[in-house]
Amino acid sequence: MKMLVRSIKVIGATSLFLSSASVLASGYHFGTQSASNQGVANSGAAEVMDASTIFYNPAGMSRLEGTQVTGVLNVVIPKGEYTNTKTTTITGKPVTGGNGGSFGQTTAVPHLYATYQVNDKVNVGVGVFVPFGSHTDYEAGWVGRYQALESKIETINVNPSISYKVNDTVALGAGVSVQYINGQISKALDLGTATRNPAFFGNSAFDGKSEVKGNDIGYGFNLGALFNISQDTRVGMAYRSKIKHTLDGDLTFTVPSALQSTVGKSAALQNRDATLAVETPESFSINGFHQFNPEWAMTADYTWTGHSRFDEIRIKSPGNADSVTVTRWRDTSRYSVGGIYTPNQTWTFRAGLAYDQSPEANDAERIASIPDSDRIWYALGARYNIDKNNAIDLAAIYVHLKSSTINRKALDPSEASGGSMNGNYSVNSVTLGMQYNYRF
């Protein structure tokens, strides 16, 4: 009986910890907030293409005349495959099951921006966009089911902004953010280990399930500056602050009927409230634009993101001890360059390349909810000017993630019931962007 109680307590604590993994993965930026900048692999902030400058650098609004509206739709088409090497239960028994299928989920994400020129010095605007987001969904009987099943994170950021043109050389910008976050994660529970019967250990017929949902609203700010070095050259800098969230969630359990009279009565497996403090990371970027001649131009960007603040995840639940894990995430850098070709007043063609670091630097801290690794972006885009007031952008990015290994073992006692996971990931994705720009 002592083993039964102890095992259930560990299982309950672990399910609460894993609920945070998907929320923590919101530290991964969604990737792109406009089709125009997507075409140069997000290196074009200093070019100031349209109203989406609200996200990339609010000072860029100083270059926009009249009233402008930009609507964007991104469609992310991921492909993720896992190959198991050795995944075991808490008792060391190999877990049976498949490799999870293609766990990435195709997702459509909209963004909207509008700017208004108050006078020759001041522009105002507002952006509604998705800064963070992810969705993975493994097949129910896969070998890593005690680590993760389905994980989803969604954010929406409303960002009123203002720019001020100091002179012909310098423009400044600032904005405030109201960010809504919603998270959901589920995983299987190896309840068979709590029965003391070795035949039930890791047996999917005796698997339970935990699911956590939570949401919150947080607040932040962003700043920007744009410098006209010459008629053909611009340099921009932008900072977006961290945003503090405390997600209030519901933790629910499903217990198989065969275990309802024993394991199912445990207090550790009763539905309850749960909270998790999260800070989405701050970022700083510096970017440039240079016009070689009327037809050719280039763009470049460096962006730093402060992921290292995720050194610990601490989950609180009434009547239970905190569940803690060490993540050891690192700060990341992204480097991107782009080229722009404008053969006439109707068409503009773009191409870009980017290298983006992963905050997961160690196989032991990789999370099955959102497996990540260093990646390379290959981007293409085009703008068609219908007339002087209407334009359409189309873009596509192919993102290839470096093949990675997960070697996840319990880094905290509250993780123990998930056993260990060892295998290899292969992940890539295509993101399509469509955008309509209107000015009046």
mmCIF file with all atom_site columns, C-alpha atoms in Angstrom, residues 288-373:
data_model
loop_
_atom_site.group_PDB
_atom_site.id
_atom_site.type_symbol
_atom_site.label_atom_id
_atom_site.label_alt_id
_atom_site.label_comp_id
_atom_site.label_asym_id
_atom_site.label_entity_id
_atom_site.label_seq_id
_atom_site.pdbx_PDB_ins_code
_atom_site.Cartn_x
_atom_site.Cartn_y
_atom_site.Cartn_z
_atom_site.occupancy
_atom_site.B_iso_or_equiv
_atom_site.pdbx_formal_charge
_atom_site.auth_seq_id
_atom_site.auth_comp_id
_atom_site.auth_asym_id
_atom_site.auth_atom_id
_atom_site.pdbx_PDB_model_num
ATOM 1  C CA . GLY A 1 288 ? 19.869 47.530 -41.784 1.00 0.00 ? 288 GLY A CA 1
ATOM 2  C CA . PHE A 1 289 ? 18.704 48.388 -45.282 1.00 0.00 ? 289 PHE A CA 1
ATOM 3  C CA . HIS A 1 290 ? 20.788 49.567 -48.241 1.00 0.00 ? 290 HIS A CA 1
ATOM 4  C CA . GLN A 1 291 ? 19.586 50.559 -51.731 1.00 0.00 ? 291 GLN A CA 1
ATOM 5  C CA . PHE A 1 292 ? 22.342 49.845 -54.293 1.00 0.00 ? 292 PHE A CA 1
ATOM 6  C CA . ASN A 1 293 ? 20.378 51.235 -57.246 1.00 0.00 ? 293 ASN A CA 1
ATOM 7  C CA . PRO A 1 294 ? 16.704 51.582 -58.231 1.00 0.00 ? 294 PRO A CA 1
ATOM 8  C CA . GLU A 1 295 ? 16.450 47.833 -58.859 1.00 0.00 ? 295 GLU A CA 1
ATOM 9  C CA . TRP A 1 296 ? 18.551 46.164 -56.151 1.00 0.00 ? 296 TRP A CA 1
ATOM 10 C CA . ALA A 1 297 ? 18.622 46.430 -52.347 1.00 0.00 ? 297 ALA A CA 1
ATOM 11 C CA . MET A 1 298 ? 19.663 44.289 -49.408 1.00 0.00 ? 298 MET A CA 1
ATOM 12 C CA . THR A 1 299 ? 18.508 43.811 -45.818 1.00 0.00 ? 299 THR A CA 1
ATOM 13 C CA . ALA A 1 300 ? 20.089 42.348 -42.683 1.00 0.00 ? 300 ALA A CA 1
ATOM 14 C CA . ASP A 1 301 ? 19.002 41.664 -39.109 1.00 0.00 ? 301 ASP A CA 1
ATOM 15 C CA . TYR A 1 302 ? 20.409 40.388 -35.821 1.00 0.00 ? 302 TYR A CA 1
ATOM 16 C CA . THR A 1 303 ? 17.954 39.503 -33.051 1.00 0.00 ? 303 THR A CA 1
ATOM 17 C CA . TRP A 1 304 ? 18.833 38.459 -29.505 1.00 0.00 ? 304 TRP A CA 1
ATOM 18 C CA . THR A 1 305 ? 16.229 36.797 -27.264 1.00 0.00 ? 305 THR A CA 1
ATOM 19 C CA . GLY A 1 306 ? 16.602 36.389 -23.498 1.00 0.00 ? 306 GLY A CA 1
ATOM 20 C CA . HIS A 1 307 ? 15.522 32.766 -23.120 1.00 0.00 ? 307 HIS A CA 1
ATOM 21 C CA . SER A 1 308 ? 17.948 32.139 -20.254 1.00 0.00 ? 308 SER A CA 1
ATOM 22 C CA . ARG A 1 309 ? 15.451 33.533 -17.755 1.00 0.00 ? 309 ARG A CA 1
ATOM 23 C CA . PHE A 1 310 ? 13.804 30.083 -18.002 1.00 0.00 ? 310 PHE A CA 1
ATOM 24 C CA . ASP A 1 311 ? 16.247 28.467 -15.615 1.00 0.00 ? 311 ASP A CA 1
ATOM 25 C CA . GLU A 1 312 ? 13.472 27.040 -13.453 1.00 0.00 ? 312 GLU A CA 1
ATOM 26 C CA . ILE A 1 313 ? 9.826  26.077 -13.819 1.00 0.00 ? 313 ILE A CA 1
ATOM 27 C CA . ARG A 1 314 ? 7.795  26.197 -10.633 1.00 0.00 ? 314 ARG A CA 1
ATOM 28 C CA . ILE A 1 315 ? 4.180  25.036 -10.561 1.00 0.00 ? 315 ILE A CA 1
ATOM 29 C CA . LYS A 1 316 ? 1.856  25.649 -7.631  1.00 0.00 ? 316 LYS A CA 1
ATOM 30 C CA . SER A 1 317 ? -1.280 23.704 -6.750  1.00 0.00 ? 317 SER A CA 1
ATOM 31 C CA . PRO A 1 318 ? -3.421 23.990 -3.588  1.00 0.00 ? 318 PRO A CA 1
ATOM 32 C CA . GLY A 1 319 ? -2.556 21.330 -1.024  1.00 0.00 ? 319 GLY A CA 1
ATOM 33 C CA . ASN A 1 320 ? 0.529  20.107 -2.904  1.00 0.00 ? 320 ASN A CA 1
ATOM 34 C CA . ALA A 1 321 ? 4.227  20.919 -2.754  1.00 0.00 ? 321 ALA A CA 1
ATOM 35 C CA . ASP A 1 322 ? 5.632  22.995 -5.605  1.00 0.00 ? 322 ASP A CA 1
ATOM 36 C CA . SER A 1 323 ? 6.751  21.013 -8.630  1.00 0.00 ? 323 SER A CA 1
ATOM 37 C CA . VAL A 1 324 ? 10.146 22.266 -9.811  1.00 0.00 ? 324 VAL A CA 1
ATOM 38 C CA . THR A 1 325 ? 12.416 21.491 -12.732 1.00 0.00 ? 325 THR A CA 1
ATOM 39 C CA . VAL A 1 326 ? 15.652 22.996 -14.002 1.00 0.00 ? 326 VAL A CA 1
ATOM 40 C CA . THR A 1 327 ? 15.605 23.791 -17.738 1.00 0.00 ? 327 THR A CA 1
ATOM 41 C CA . ARG A 1 328 ? 18.988 25.496 -18.282 1.00 0.00 ? 328 ARG A CA 1
ATOM 42 C CA . TRP A 1 329 ? 17.768 27.330 -21.373 1.00 0.00 ? 329 TRP A CA 1
ATOM 43 C CA . ARG A 1 330 ? 20.173 29.728 -23.052 1.00 0.00 ? 330 ARG A CA 1
ATOM 44 C CA . ASP A 1 331 ? 19.853 33.114 -24.702 1.00 0.00 ? 331 ASP A CA 1
ATOM 45 C CA . THR A 1 332 ? 19.563 32.821 -28.472 1.00 0.00 ? 332 THR A CA 1
ATOM 46 C CA . SER A 1 333 ? 20.661 34.726 -31.561 1.00 0.00 ? 333 SER A CA 1
ATOM 47 C CA . ARG A 1 334 ? 19.121 34.867 -35.005 1.00 0.00 ? 334 ARG A CA 1
ATOM 48 C CA . TYR A 1 335 ? 21.047 36.132 -38.037 1.00 0.00 ? 335 TYR A CA 1
ATOM 49 C CA . SER A 1 336 ? 19.250 36.895 -41.304 1.00 0.00 ? 336 SER A CA 1
ATOM 50 C CA . VAL A 1 337 ? 19.982 38.548 -44.654 1.00 0.00 ? 337 VAL A CA 1
ATOM 51 C CA . GLY A 1 338 ? 17.832 39.319 -47.658 1.00 0.00 ? 338 GLY A CA 1
ATOM 52 C CA . GLY A 1 339 ? 17.911 40.604 -51.206 1.00 0.00 ? 339 GLY A CA 1
ATOM 53 C CA . ILE A 1 340 ? 15.266 42.698 -52.987 1.00 0.00 ? 340 ILE A CA 1
ATOM 54 C CA . TYR A 1 341 ? 14.813 43.064 -56.749 1.00 0.00 ? 341 TYR A CA 1
ATOM 55 C CA . THR A 1 342 ? 12.361 45.646 -58.139 1.00 0.00 ? 342 THR A CA 1
ATOM 56 C CA . PRO A 1 343 ? 12.347 45.441 -61.958 1.00 0.00 ? 343 PRO A CA 1
ATOM 57 C CA . ASN A 1 344 ? 9.433  47.866 -62.378 1.00 0.00 ? 344 ASN A CA 1
ATOM 58 C CA . GLN A 1 345 ? 6.719  49.714 -60.441 1.00 0.00 ? 345 GLN A CA 1
ATOM 59 C CA . THR A 1 346 ? 4.428  46.681 -60.477 1.00 0.00 ? 346 THR A CA 1
ATOM 60 C CA . TRP A 1 347 ? 6.581  43.885 -59.073 1.00 0.00 ? 347 TRP A CA 1
ATOM 61 C CA . THR A 1 348 ? 9.052  43.419 -56.208 1.00 0.00 ? 348 THR A CA 1
ATOM 62 C CA . PHE A 1 349 ? 10.799 40.084 -55.606 1.00 0.00 ? 349 PHE A CA 1
ATOM 63 C CA . ARG A 1 350 ? 12.493 39.057 -52.358 1.00 0.00 ? 350 ARG A CA 1
ATOM 64 C CA . ALA A 1 351 ? 14.704 36.250 -51.042 1.00 0.00 ? 351 ALA A CA 1
ATOM 65 C CA . GLY A 1 352 ? 16.254 35.625 -47.645 1.00 0.00 ? 352 GLY A CA 1
ATOM 66 C CA . LEU A 1 353 ? 18.308 33.282 -45.502 1.00 0.00 ? 353 LEU A CA 1
ATOM 67 C CA . ALA A 1 354 ? 18.423 33.003 -41.700 1.00 0.00 ? 354 ALA A CA 1
ATOM 68 C CA . TYR A 1 355 ? 20.155 30.977 -38.998 1.00 0.00 ? 355 TYR A CA 1
ATOM 69 C CA . ASP A 1 356 ? 18.208 30.689 -35.747 1.00 0.00 ? 356 ASP A CA 1
ATOM 70 C CA . GLN A 1 357 ? 19.520 29.158 -32.510 1.00 0.00 ? 357 GLN A CA 1
ATOM 71 C CA . SER A 1 358 ? 17.466 26.937 -30.209 1.00 0.00 ? 358 SER A CA 1
ATOM 72 C CA . PRO A 1 359 ? 17.198 27.730 -26.480 1.00 0.00 ? 359 PRO A CA 1
ATOM 73 C CA . GLU A 1 360 ? 17.502 23.986 -25.773 1.00 0.00 ? 360 GLU A CA 1
ATOM 74 C CA . ALA A 1 361 ? 21.245 23.424 -25.708 1.00 0.00 ? 361 ALA A CA 1
ATOM 75 C CA . ASN A 1 362 ? 21.235 20.015 -24.039 1.00 0.00 ? 362 ASN A CA 1
ATOM 76 C CA . ASP A 1 363 ? 19.575 16.721 -25.056 1.00 0.00 ? 363 ASP A CA 1
ATOM 77 C CA . ALA A 1 364 ? 18.694 16.059 -21.410 1.00 0.00 ? 364 ALA A CA 1
ATOM 78 C CA . GLU A 1 365 ? 16.524 19.194 -21.241 1.00 0.00 ? 365 GLU A CA 1
ATOM 79 C CA . ARG A 1 366 ? 14.764 18.775 -24.603 1.00 0.00 ? 366 ARG A CA 1
ATOM 80 C CA . ILE A 1 367 ? 10.974 18.631 -24.164 1.00 0.00 ? 367 ILE A CA 1
ATOM 81 C CA . ALA A 1 368 ? 8.768  16.270 -26.163 1.00 0.00 ? 368 ALA A CA 1
ATOM 82 C CA . SER A 1 369 ? 5.932  18.798 -26.095 1.00 0.00 ? 369 SER A CA 1
ATOM 83 C CA . ILE A 1 370 ? 7.820  21.017 -28.561 1.00 0.00 ? 370 ILE A CA 1
ATOM 84 C CA . PRO A 1 371 ? 11.134 19.460 -29.640 1.00 0.00 ? 371 PRO A CA 1
ATOM 85 C CA . ASP A 1 372 ? 13.462 22.179 -30.873 1.00 0.00 ? 372 ASP A CA 1
ATOM 86 C CA . SER A 1 373 ? 16.938 22.564 -32.369 1.00 0.00 ? 373 SER A CA 1
#
